[in-house]
Amino acid sequence: MSHKPFDRFLLGVNYWPRNHGVQMWEDWHPEEIKAEFQQLADLGAQMVRIFLLWRDFQPQADVINLESLAKLDQLIEIAKGVGLQVVPTLFTGHMSGENWDVPWRANRSIYSDPTMLRAEALLARTLAQRYRGESGIAFWDIANEPDFFQSLDHNDADWLWVNVIVKELRLNDPTHPVTLGLHLGSLESDNGFHPGEYADMIDFPSMHAYALYSSSTPDYADSLRSTYLVPMANRLTEGETGKLTLFEEFGATSHMISPQRMARYYSTVLYSLLGIESLGAFPWCYSDFTVADRSPYNTTSYEAAFGLVDANGKVKPAGESFARFAKAVEALESVIPWRSLQRAPSDAAIIIPQEYYHNPDESIDAFRNFRVLLNSFILARQAGLSVDFIPGGEPLGAYEQSAFRQQSSGKRFLTRRALGHYQMAILPSVPRRSSVTVHQWETLHEWVRRGGALYASYDGLAAEALLNIFGVQPEDAVPPDDIPEILFIDEADPAANISLRYPGFWMKSKHLWAHPFPGTKVIARDEDGVGALFFHPIENGLAALCALPIERYLSEMPNAYVRDESWRLYRKVMDAANVAPLASVDQPGVQVSMMGEERPDHEEWAVPGDIIVVANHVPSPLRCTVTINTDAPLERLVDLVSGETIPYGAHGASITLPADDGRIFQLH
């Protein structure tokens, strides 16, 4: 993974002034901005992301508004005066559900029209030259969710546009990093803006996601799947690009959920992002607005209540959560500097489908694939696995000098060397075609022989791998005639037998009817007594096949994780293959992540001095036991914020967690 471009975990806030909103540059009140920036600094923010409303800064194609630039000068000085840095977002044409077009565009493409590109290059060049080396600027953001402003007119127009703007910025200001603010639509759909396409152009990717808006999270706002959406999207973006990722927008509105639930949501997401080594977190947004009668809030009124503070300037519970987290990050960075801190190697890899966006089967689209990966990520985390996403593109079987190999298309491809870093590989709900290639199966087969644990679930999978890797002979694929069910078989311990049921839109997917070859064990059966989970030992490793697409089933089930225990299926595979996470916890709703000072690959983890970040993803307090997989002598865990010392004994350490909150401990 690439090195961090910053020396601290970035804690920023997206900003418009509460009394003026999007009209800030026209309705200019620097004294109010100063007071609001001071409040943000007092809450622990380091940065403010601001938006250069395009029409305010470039009223004509060949004219830059000098008055707006002077206001930007003043804003940067105000920020510096209270200890904040500014993140200017260029080409802001979309904001809070409405578009704010430049009057001279004349319906031309901002991505490929020569006149538009020339005009955009002028604005980028002007800003870069004016603020070259400016300490008050943290980095440049090219645009805010550009596909909402205008759809692409050509498959490669986005590449052209990003390339032109980034080169203009870098040529004139080589000192500031550059990113591009994309949103969940770039992962949930084929909107044309694929994060991996810009991996070598920008310094780091930025992603935005809102669980309240996503149909991938049909759950309570502070539930497990809702609070995992943001960290999962962060890790998936990292997997697509090969670069650590900033989560530049997330949040909730108190017009849709209570302020208390909103605060719990913030706490969980913030600790979860820290634990996965996100570059940082920027909630949306600073304040509720007093200008709800103005555009865009008059048509999207819920946008007026996303604030960390209310419309009167009083800190909301979400703002209190943010402030507490800022102090926790400060405590962490006082022990290990952020640039030296890294997460421990992950236990498992979830493989991104070969044709994530463009499967020939129309039903296997990006929306379906994203939801399958999301639910697989959650099951893995519930089972105790730390997981990466790795691209499944060709050539999976090639040995390379580095973990990723860059191709001219912009895609990054997994090599066998990279796969060898993991104890377990996961292929969730594999469809019939264009998901895993023959070469990939060959590589996976060899990896299993050498000791790897491979799990796959069936959603149409039709490949020789069923026979030679998973050790079964397909008989047919049949739709369930009742609610799908998986019954575990444990003759030695009947009390360990459990039943998993999947009510919902289950008729969309058939499940596999297959016969095990000699040596293949049937671990669970479906409601008709047909094999549902098969274990096939291969030399030093294990291949496990689930005959039902459980990740896809879960994606269709509202509030699925209130009672579901499908994570036990993943745990069965782990136990059979002796997959041992570095850090684990006995509560499936708790995320535990190990971090520590950067070290060579051969050096041990889980030693005194290392860090564990614990996040509770369920809306109730919990007591849980944390276990560290190490031979190093451990005596206690020390809470870096409260100083509480918790003894570490033969069975681990017992800790308490508030509802939807987190803690940071150091091993001693």
XYZ file of C-alpha atoms in Angstrom:
668
model
C 0.000 0.000 0.000
C 1.204 3.500 -0.775
C 2.680 5.736 1.923
C 0.523 8.336 3.612
C 0.560 11.772 1.942
C -0.177 13.472 5.295
C 1.379 13.417 8.747
C -1.918 13.138 10.619
C -5.342 11.527 10.389
C -7.314 14.189 8.529
C -10.268 15.478 10.513
C -12.127 17.982 8.422
C -15.637 19.309 7.957
C -17.504 20.331 4.820
C -18.450 23.985 5.105
C -21.040 26.518 4.072
C -21.923 29.350 6.500
C -25.177 28.670 8.314
C -26.759 32.060 7.559
C -25.854 32.168 3.863
C -25.354 28.619 2.562
C -24.451 28.263 -1.095
C -24.729 32.042 -1.577
C -21.599 32.552 0.570
C -19.471 34.199 -2.131
C -22.226 36.651 -3.120
C -23.428 37.282 0.432
C -19.977 37.733 1.957
C -19.656 38.026 5.754
C -16.069 37.340 6.835
C -16.778 38.103 10.499
C -19.321 35.253 10.607
C -16.915 32.917 8.824
C -14.239 33.695 11.416
C -16.561 32.865 14.312
C -17.693 29.640 12.654
C -14.147 28.571 11.803
C -13.184 29.168 15.426
C -16.027 26.918 16.537
C -14.851 24.201 14.153
C -11.317 24.471 15.499
C -12.659 24.225 19.050
C -14.459 20.992 18.073
C -11.143 19.513 16.936
C -11.353 20.007 13.176
C -8.080 20.523 11.328
C -9.492 21.392 7.909
C -12.508 22.882 6.188
C -13.546 21.756 2.731
C -14.985 24.726 0.840
C -16.633 24.952 -2.550
C -15.706 27.393 -5.301
C -19.123 27.776 -6.859
C -18.111 27.789 -10.497
C -20.324 30.606 -11.671
C -19.031 32.862 -8.866
C -15.397 32.342 -9.845
C -15.654 32.193 -13.634
C -18.553 34.332 -14.885
C -17.292 34.046 -18.474
C -15.150 31.449 -20.191
C -12.152 33.766 -20.400
C -12.795 35.801 -17.231
C -11.842 34.930 -13.647
C -13.690 36.908 -10.989
C -10.972 38.801 -9.118
C -13.403 39.822 -6.396
C -14.126 36.142 -5.621
C -10.392 35.435 -5.547
C -9.913 38.249 -3.055
C -12.626 36.716 -0.870
C -10.860 33.353 -1.105
C -7.625 35.070 -0.026
C -9.438 36.447 2.987
C -11.052 33.107 3.849
C -7.679 31.338 3.770
C -6.191 33.931 6.111
C -9.159 33.577 8.471
C -8.658 29.798 8.523
C -4.938 30.132 9.208
C -5.690 32.534 12.028
C -7.631 29.858 13.943
C -5.338 26.969 13.008
C -7.330 25.446 10.140
C -6.317 24.509 6.609
C -8.598 24.899 3.612
C -9.529 22.301 0.975
C -10.791 24.211 -2.078
C -13.119 22.206 -4.312
C -12.945 23.437 -7.891
C -15.672 23.304 -10.541
C -18.550 23.100 -8.074
C -21.554 22.844 -10.336
C -23.607 20.483 -8.172
C -24.510 21.086 -4.550
C -27.063 19.513 -2.216
C -29.355 18.170 -4.899
C -29.292 21.181 -7.245
C -27.060 22.228 -10.145
C -25.412 25.648 -10.396
C -24.334 25.967 -14.001
C -22.068 28.590 -15.513
C -24.212 30.740 -17.854
C -21.786 30.408 -20.773
C -21.622 26.599 -21.013
C -24.295 26.408 -23.746
C -24.908 22.708 -23.099
C -21.325 21.778 -23.989
C -19.572 18.891 -22.259
C -17.333 19.997 -19.422
C -15.308 16.817 -19.939
C -14.483 16.822 -23.644
C -15.496 20.058 -25.356
C -12.312 21.984 -26.291
C -13.752 25.373 -25.348
C -14.844 24.086 -21.946
C -11.529 22.358 -21.290
C -9.640 25.521 -22.184
C -11.800 27.546 -19.807
C -11.411 25.030 -17.007
C -7.654 24.933 -17.519
C -7.640 28.709 -17.118
C -9.380 28.546 -13.728
C -7.184 25.672 -12.508
C -4.032 27.469 -13.665
C -5.079 30.766 -12.070
C -5.757 29.136 -8.708
C -2.596 27.013 -8.792
C -0.364 29.966 -9.629
C -1.983 32.212 -7.043
C -1.763 29.671 -4.195
C 1.403 27.794 -5.075
C 3.030 26.817 -1.794
C 0.237 28.392 0.285
C 0.404 26.797 3.764
C -3.260 27.532 4.378
C -4.300 25.074 1.655
C -4.163 21.339 2.453
C -4.910 19.925 -1.010
C -6.951 20.558 -4.137
C -10.203 18.719 -4.880
C -10.986 18.822 -8.605
C -14.767 18.741 -8.282
C -17.728 17.714 -6.162
C -19.495 14.587 -7.471
C -19.198 15.703 -11.105
C -21.551 13.126 -12.621
C -24.467 14.748 -10.762
C -23.672 17.989 -12.570
C -23.267 16.448 -16.018
C -23.184 12.895 -17.344
C -20.284 11.727 -19.452
C -20.628 12.121 -23.203
C -17.926 9.531 -23.984
C -16.476 6.537 -22.154
C -13.040 8.158 -21.953
C -14.149 11.754 -21.414
C -13.648 11.493 -17.655
C -10.050 10.336 -18.154
C -9.377 13.269 -20.474
C -10.934 15.784 -18.096
C -9.144 14.581 -14.961
C -5.863 14.369 -16.858
C -6.127 17.947 -18.150
C -7.057 19.486 -14.794
C -4.522 17.527 -12.719
C -1.678 18.374 -15.104
C -2.620 22.054 -15.039
C -2.659 22.076 -11.233
C 0.606 20.172 -10.881
C 2.444 22.200 -13.509
C 1.666 25.424 -11.680
C 1.542 24.172 -8.097
C 3.643 21.042 -7.489
C 3.412 21.459 -3.712
C -0.238 20.560 -3.019
C -1.729 17.066 -3.428
C -4.748 16.609 -5.713
C -7.840 14.438 -5.267
C -11.271 13.996 -6.878
C -14.441 13.827 -4.790
C -16.502 10.891 -6.068
C -19.642 9.463 -4.483
C -21.132 6.029 -3.872
C -22.644 6.025 -7.359
C -19.149 5.287 -8.665
C -19.267 1.988 -6.748
C -22.990 1.166 -6.779
C -23.524 1.916 -10.469
C -21.752 2.445 -13.748
C -21.886 6.234 -13.810
C -18.668 6.270 -15.831
C -16.468 7.550 -12.992
C -14.560 4.450 -11.894
C -12.078 5.175 -9.088
C -9.393 2.896 -10.512
C -9.173 4.901 -13.724
C -7.532 7.859 -11.967
C -5.246 5.998 -9.577
C -2.067 7.221 -11.233
C -3.306 10.761 -11.864
C -4.435 11.871 -8.424
C -2.435 11.682 -5.208
C -5.171 9.882 -3.289
C -8.832 9.012 -3.912
C -11.771 10.517 -2.033
C -15.150 8.879 -1.565
C -18.567 10.082 -0.349
C -21.409 7.888 0.956
C -24.640 8.348 2.880
C -26.322 5.291 4.374
C -29.591 7.238 4.664
C -29.748 7.540 0.873
C -28.454 4.135 -0.169
C -30.786 1.254 -1.000
C -27.854 -1.015 -0.134
C -28.611 -0.303 3.538
C -32.350 -0.937 4.119
C -31.832 -0.701 7.874
C -31.949 1.581 10.890
C -29.520 4.477 10.533
C -27.281 3.349 13.403
C -27.530 -0.370 12.635
C -24.597 -2.613 11.789
C -24.973 -2.509 7.992
C -25.545 1.238 7.932
C -22.456 1.953 10.021
C -20.318 -0.449 7.960
C -21.270 1.134 4.609
C -18.741 3.978 4.866
C -15.713 1.911 5.956
C -16.550 -0.737 3.363
C -16.780 1.881 0.593
C -13.452 3.266 1.795
C -11.769 -0.145 1.585
C -13.357 -0.965 -1.781
C -12.090 2.324 -3.218
C -8.666 1.493 -1.821
C -8.864 -1.902 -3.487
C -9.831 -0.371 -6.828
C -7.028 2.190 -6.745
C -4.234 0.640 -4.688
C -4.086 3.838 -2.608
C -5.170 4.815 0.885
C -8.477 6.673 0.648
C -9.981 9.763 2.284
C -13.643 9.633 3.264
C -14.548 13.153 2.270
C -18.306 13.128 2.892
C -20.649 11.145 5.122
C -23.321 12.061 7.601
C -26.976 12.148 8.524
C -29.714 14.713 8.923
C -31.783 15.328 12.031
C -34.768 15.856 9.721
C -34.706 12.084 9.136
C -33.341 10.621 12.385
C -33.067 11.803 15.972
C -30.037 13.857 17.017
C -29.037 11.093 19.454
C -29.131 8.367 16.804
C -27.228 10.676 14.470
C -24.514 11.087 17.114
C -24.198 7.327 17.585
C -23.871 6.892 13.838
C -21.025 9.416 13.731
C -19.109 7.777 16.567
C -19.170 4.304 15.059
C -18.226 5.439 11.577
C -15.355 7.607 12.829
C -13.768 4.845 14.916
C -14.350 2.329 12.140
C -12.609 4.561 9.578
C -9.675 5.031 11.914
C -9.339 1.285 12.435
C -9.179 0.511 8.708
C -6.529 3.229 8.200
C -8.616 5.632 6.180
C -6.692 8.813 5.432
C -9.337 10.756 7.310
C -12.970 11.716 7.730
C -14.912 14.837 6.700
C -18.511 14.863 7.987
C -21.196 16.684 6.051
C -21.481 19.329 7.318
C -20.619 22.155 9.713
C -24.055 23.547 10.520
C -27.778 23.422 10.048
C -28.943 26.382 7.948
C -31.143 29.353 8.695
C -31.780 29.867 4.960
C -34.073 26.887 4.389
C -36.211 29.056 2.076
C -33.305 29.493 -0.377
C -32.097 27.121 -3.052
C -31.077 24.342 -2.743
C -32.705 23.867 0.663
C -36.172 24.957 -0.409
C -36.436 21.827 -2.596
C -34.256 19.513 -0.481
C -35.221 20.645 2.987
C -33.538 17.687 4.719
C -30.199 19.149 3.543
C -30.667 21.986 6.029
C -30.184 19.728 9.093
C -26.944 17.774 8.505
C -24.937 20.008 10.806
C -22.614 19.290 13.697
C -24.139 22.437 15.173
C -27.709 23.639 14.919
C -29.002 26.759 13.178
C -28.463 28.790 16.360
C -24.831 27.722 16.625
C -25.360 25.254 19.477
C -23.307 22.064 19.224
C -25.523 19.067 18.454
C -24.870 15.571 19.866
C -23.173 14.700 16.552
C -20.762 17.579 17.100
C -20.028 16.272 20.582
C -19.236 12.845 19.090
C -16.895 14.494 16.610
C -15.116 16.428 19.362
C -14.641 13.317 21.535
C -13.222 11.430 18.576
C -10.832 14.285 17.787
C -9.414 13.987 21.309
C -9.050 10.215 20.878
C -7.100 10.701 17.634
C -4.892 13.270 19.358
C -4.167 10.749 22.121
C -3.300 8.072 19.544
C -0.984 10.338 17.577
C 0.816 11.357 20.782
C 1.836 7.703 21.173
C 2.621 6.826 17.530
C 2.906 9.554 14.855
C 0.290 9.074 12.147
C 2.796 8.871 9.304
C 4.517 5.978 11.110
C 1.259 4.219 11.974
C -0.132 1.453 9.774
C -2.746 -1.252 10.088
C -1.598 -4.825 10.535
C -1.720 -7.113 7.477
C -5.271 -8.269 6.791
C -6.341 -11.851 7.415
C -8.404 -12.262 4.262
C -9.051 -10.869 0.802
C -12.433 -10.410 -0.858
C -11.888 -10.627 -4.606
C -13.600 -7.968 -6.722
C -15.330 -9.531 -9.762
C -13.445 -9.458 -13.048
C -16.212 -7.473 -14.781
C -17.499 -5.446 -11.859
C -19.163 -2.804 -14.047
C -19.711 -4.565 -17.378
C -20.856 -8.147 -16.927
C -22.578 -9.404 -20.111
C -25.499 -10.574 -17.955
C -27.537 -7.434 -17.336
C -28.688 -8.609 -13.910
C -25.069 -8.850 -12.723
C -24.533 -5.100 -12.647
C -22.467 -2.872 -10.371
C -25.393 -2.371 -7.983
C -25.757 -6.107 -7.471
C -21.996 -6.581 -7.179
C -21.588 -3.766 -4.666
C -24.294 -5.129 -2.410
C -22.824 -8.635 -2.544
C -19.391 -7.275 -1.606
C -20.873 -5.120 1.173
C -22.606 -8.063 2.808
C -19.557 -10.290 2.395
C -17.435 -7.584 4.052
C -19.864 -7.451 6.977
C -19.940 -11.240 7.400
C -16.150 -11.369 7.338
C -15.886 -8.631 9.964
C -18.533 -10.350 12.119
C -16.552 -13.596 11.868
C -13.470 -11.759 13.121
C -11.574 -11.289 9.864
C -9.796 -8.119 8.847
C -10.235 -7.936 5.087
C -8.927 -6.209 1.988
C -10.580 -5.933 -1.401
C -8.315 -7.019 -4.238
C -9.065 -6.656 -7.950
C -9.840 -9.861 -9.787
C -8.525 -8.728 -13.163
C -5.976 -10.565 -15.274
C -3.269 -11.730 -14.883
C -3.998 -13.229 -11.478
C -1.447 -15.992 -12.024
C 1.608 -13.919 -12.920
C 4.516 -13.406 -10.561
C 5.477 -9.740 -10.340
C 7.937 -7.624 -8.379
C 5.154 -5.663 -6.713
C 1.715 -6.530 -5.408
C -0.044 -4.551 -8.130
C 0.797 -4.158 -11.810
C -0.417 -1.081 -13.664
C -1.913 -1.521 -17.125
C -2.613 1.096 -19.779
C -6.338 0.802 -19.079
C -5.814 2.127 -15.569
C -6.875 -1.128 -13.914
C -4.739 -2.697 -11.190
C -4.309 -6.431 -11.245
C -3.714 -8.878 -8.452
C -0.672 -11.120 -8.625
C -0.063 -14.456 -6.941
C 2.527 -12.777 -4.766
C -0.143 -10.451 -3.390
C -2.601 -13.304 -2.808
C 0.034 -15.151 -0.823
C -0.151 -12.505 1.932
C -3.585 -13.719 3.058
C -4.814 -16.685 5.060
C -8.209 -16.728 3.349
C -9.724 -15.624 0.035
C -13.442 -14.941 -0.393
C -15.492 -15.106 -3.610
C -19.049 -14.186 -2.603
C -22.116 -15.145 -4.689
C -20.164 -15.976 -7.850
C -22.323 -15.567 -10.994
C -22.246 -17.645 -14.161
C -19.679 -15.702 -16.162
C -17.232 -12.781 -16.330
C -16.526 -12.849 -12.621
C -13.614 -15.281 -12.277
C -11.444 -16.339 -15.230
C -9.869 -19.732 -15.901
C -6.447 -18.284 -15.104
C -7.728 -16.962 -11.805
C -9.135 -20.353 -10.859
C -5.759 -21.918 -11.666
C -4.000 -19.414 -9.432
C -6.482 -19.934 -6.620
C -6.153 -23.713 -6.943
C -2.373 -23.515 -6.576
C -2.698 -21.089 -3.667
C -5.031 -23.509 -1.849
C -2.576 -26.359 -2.408
C 0.045 -24.293 -0.627
C -2.154 -23.806 2.424
C -4.719 -21.130 1.598
C -8.389 -21.241 2.600
C -10.773 -20.443 -0.264
C -14.465 -19.736 0.285
C -16.957 -19.244 -2.539
C -20.723 -19.128 -2.668
C -22.832 -20.075 -5.665
C -24.960 -17.672 -7.691
C -24.775 -19.369 -11.040
C -21.102 -20.373 -10.929
C -20.417 -22.690 -13.878
C -16.771 -23.719 -14.077
C -14.497 -26.728 -13.846
C -13.518 -25.319 -10.463
C -16.672 -26.881 -9.016
C -15.120 -30.281 -9.695
C -11.375 -29.860 -9.261
C -11.301 -27.185 -6.551
C -14.512 -27.629 -4.579
C -14.849 -31.374 -5.096
C -18.493 -31.577 -6.176
C -20.383 -32.751 -9.237
C -23.254 -30.407 -10.198
C -26.590 -32.119 -10.672
C -28.695 -29.033 -11.394
C -29.474 -25.518 -10.248
C -32.899 -25.117 -8.699
C -34.924 -22.304 -7.149
C -35.945 -22.917 -3.546
C -39.559 -23.976 -3.093
C -39.660 -22.440 0.359
C -37.687 -19.966 2.437
C -34.031 -20.979 1.913
C -32.456 -22.536 4.968
C -29.001 -23.847 5.884
C -28.836 -26.500 8.607
C -25.412 -27.242 10.072
C -24.493 -30.839 10.823
C -22.321 -31.545 13.857
C -22.907 -35.097 15.075
C -20.216 -34.749 17.735
C -21.841 -31.655 19.234
C -25.559 -31.359 18.383
C -25.775 -28.208 20.489
C -23.526 -26.492 17.932
C -26.027 -27.065 15.143
C -27.676 -23.881 13.922
C -30.191 -22.952 11.264
C -29.799 -19.972 8.926
C -32.935 -18.722 7.142
C -33.259 -16.171 4.336
C -36.772 -14.753 3.942
C -37.131 -12.078 1.294
C -36.706 -11.894 -2.464
C -35.042 -15.282 -2.585
C -36.718 -16.446 -5.795
C -34.290 -14.282 -7.790
C -31.443 -16.748 -7.281
C -31.206 -20.478 -7.750
C -29.036 -22.588 -5.540
C -26.755 -25.440 -6.512
C -27.743 -29.096 -6.266
C -24.472 -31.019 -6.224
C -23.012 -34.347 -5.134
C -19.768 -34.479 -3.152
C -16.816 -36.449 -4.472
C -15.021 -38.837 -2.104
C -13.021 -36.767 0.364
C -15.410 -33.806 0.199
C -17.381 -33.293 3.409
C -20.963 -32.057 3.653
C -20.972 -29.595 6.548
C -24.517 -28.278 6.162
C -27.675 -29.113 4.212
C -30.546 -27.025 2.892
C -34.225 -27.296 3.791
C -34.606 -30.275 1.416
C -31.653 -32.179 2.811
C -29.382 -31.322 -0.123
C -25.769 -30.337 0.566
C -25.464 -26.597 1.278
C -21.864 -26.257 2.484
C -19.002 -28.426 1.258
C -15.413 -28.645 2.528
C -12.795 -30.052 0.159
C -9.261 -30.434 1.582
C -6.560 -29.951 -1.077
C -3.074 -30.887 0.133
C -2.227 -28.151 2.678
C -5.333 -26.016 2.140
C -9.111 -26.039 2.088
C -11.729 -25.079 -0.500
C -15.219 -24.368 0.863
C -18.333 -23.964 -1.288
C -21.687 -22.658 -0.139
C -24.415 -23.818 -2.534
C -26.597 -20.789 -1.766
C -25.807 -17.122 -2.556
C -26.141 -16.041 1.048
C -24.514 -12.643 0.489
C -27.039 -11.868 -2.229
C -29.894 -13.104 -0.047
C -28.796 -10.806 2.759
C -28.577 -7.860 0.377
C -32.319 -8.208 -0.254
C -33.317 -8.445 3.416
C -34.189 -5.265 5.351
C -32.668 -5.154 8.834
C -30.986 -8.457 8.040
C -28.376 -8.243 10.765
C -30.715 -7.797 13.691
C -30.959 -11.598 14.109
C -28.978 -13.147 11.255
C -25.992 -15.345 12.138
C -24.600 -16.098 8.685
C -21.197 -15.024 9.933
C -21.065 -18.436 11.604
C -20.709 -19.988 8.157
C -17.580 -17.922 7.524
C -16.341 -18.869 10.994
C -16.853 -22.574 10.181
C -14.487 -22.166 7.234
C -11.972 -20.292 9.375
C -12.012 -22.945 12.096
C -11.649 -25.825 9.635
C -8.723 -24.111 7.892
C -7.072 -22.849 11.098
C -7.411 -19.221 10.025
C -6.335 -17.237 13.075
C -6.908 -13.441 13.127
C -4.332 -11.298 14.918
C -7.054 -9.766 17.070
C -10.542 -11.108 17.659
C -13.554 -10.413 19.815
C -16.442 -12.590 20.991
C -19.191 -10.199 19.830
C -20.004 -10.229 16.079
C -21.167 -6.615 16.181
C -17.769 -5.349 17.321
C -14.960 -4.434 14.932
C -11.439 -4.802 16.297
C -8.505 -3.532 14.239
C -4.805 -3.812 14.987
C -2.395 -1.005 14.164
C 1.173 -0.192 15.027
C 4.393 1.414 13.911
C 5.377 0.621 10.344
C 7.650 -2.412 10.119
C 9.145 -4.820 7.558
C 6.946 -7.694 6.350
C 8.894 -10.309 8.292
C 8.513 -8.621 11.687
C 5.864 -9.769 14.136
C 2.634 -7.996 15.011
C 0.538 -8.124 18.195
C 3.451 -7.125 20.414
C 3.586 -4.628 23.284
C 3.282 -1.108 21.922
C 0.793 -2.048 19.185
C -2.680 -0.478 19.075
C -6.166 -1.933 18.817
C -9.087 0.232 17.720
C -12.457 -1.172 18.791
C -15.758 0.000 17.268
C -19.210 -1.120 18.411
C -21.516 -1.365 15.368
C -24.689 -2.170 17.292
C -26.949 0.365 19.045
C -26.607 -1.123 22.531
C -23.813 -1.230 25.125
C -21.705 -4.374 25.124
C -19.202 -6.204 27.252
C -16.849 -8.276 25.159
C -13.593 -10.183 25.382
C -10.709 -9.195 23.132
C -8.172 -11.900 22.320
C -4.759 -11.239 20.785
C -3.105 -14.009 18.754
C 0.490 -13.663 19.875
C 3.342 -15.392 21.643
C 4.505 -12.091 23.073
C 3.913 -11.590 26.801
C 0.897 -9.304 27.283
C -0.214 -8.056 30.686
C -2.754 -5.315 30.050
C -4.592 -3.024 27.662
C -4.426 0.703 28.356
C -7.171 3.031 27.095
C -5.346 5.927 25.423
C -8.102 8.415 26.265
C -9.236 7.532 29.784
C -6.041 5.830 30.957
C -8.062 2.837 32.204
C -5.940 -0.301 32.569
C -7.590 -3.637 31.746
C -5.788 -6.853 32.721
C -4.976 -9.281 29.907
C -5.213 -12.878 31.107
C -5.233 -16.374 29.703
C -8.613 -15.796 28.048
C -8.030 -12.235 26.836
C -9.236 -8.877 28.143
C -12.813 -7.987 29.037
C -13.838 -4.502 27.906
C -17.049 -2.490 27.885
C -18.268 -0.469 24.919
C -21.009 2.166 24.795
C -23.689 1.789 22.143
C -22.354 2.683 18.676
C -19.051 4.006 19.946
C -15.394 3.069 20.087
C -12.211 2.928 22.146
C -8.469 2.876 21.454
C -6.108 0.683 23.473
C -2.368 0.100 23.539
C -0.948 -3.339 24.281
C 1.405 -3.626 27.268
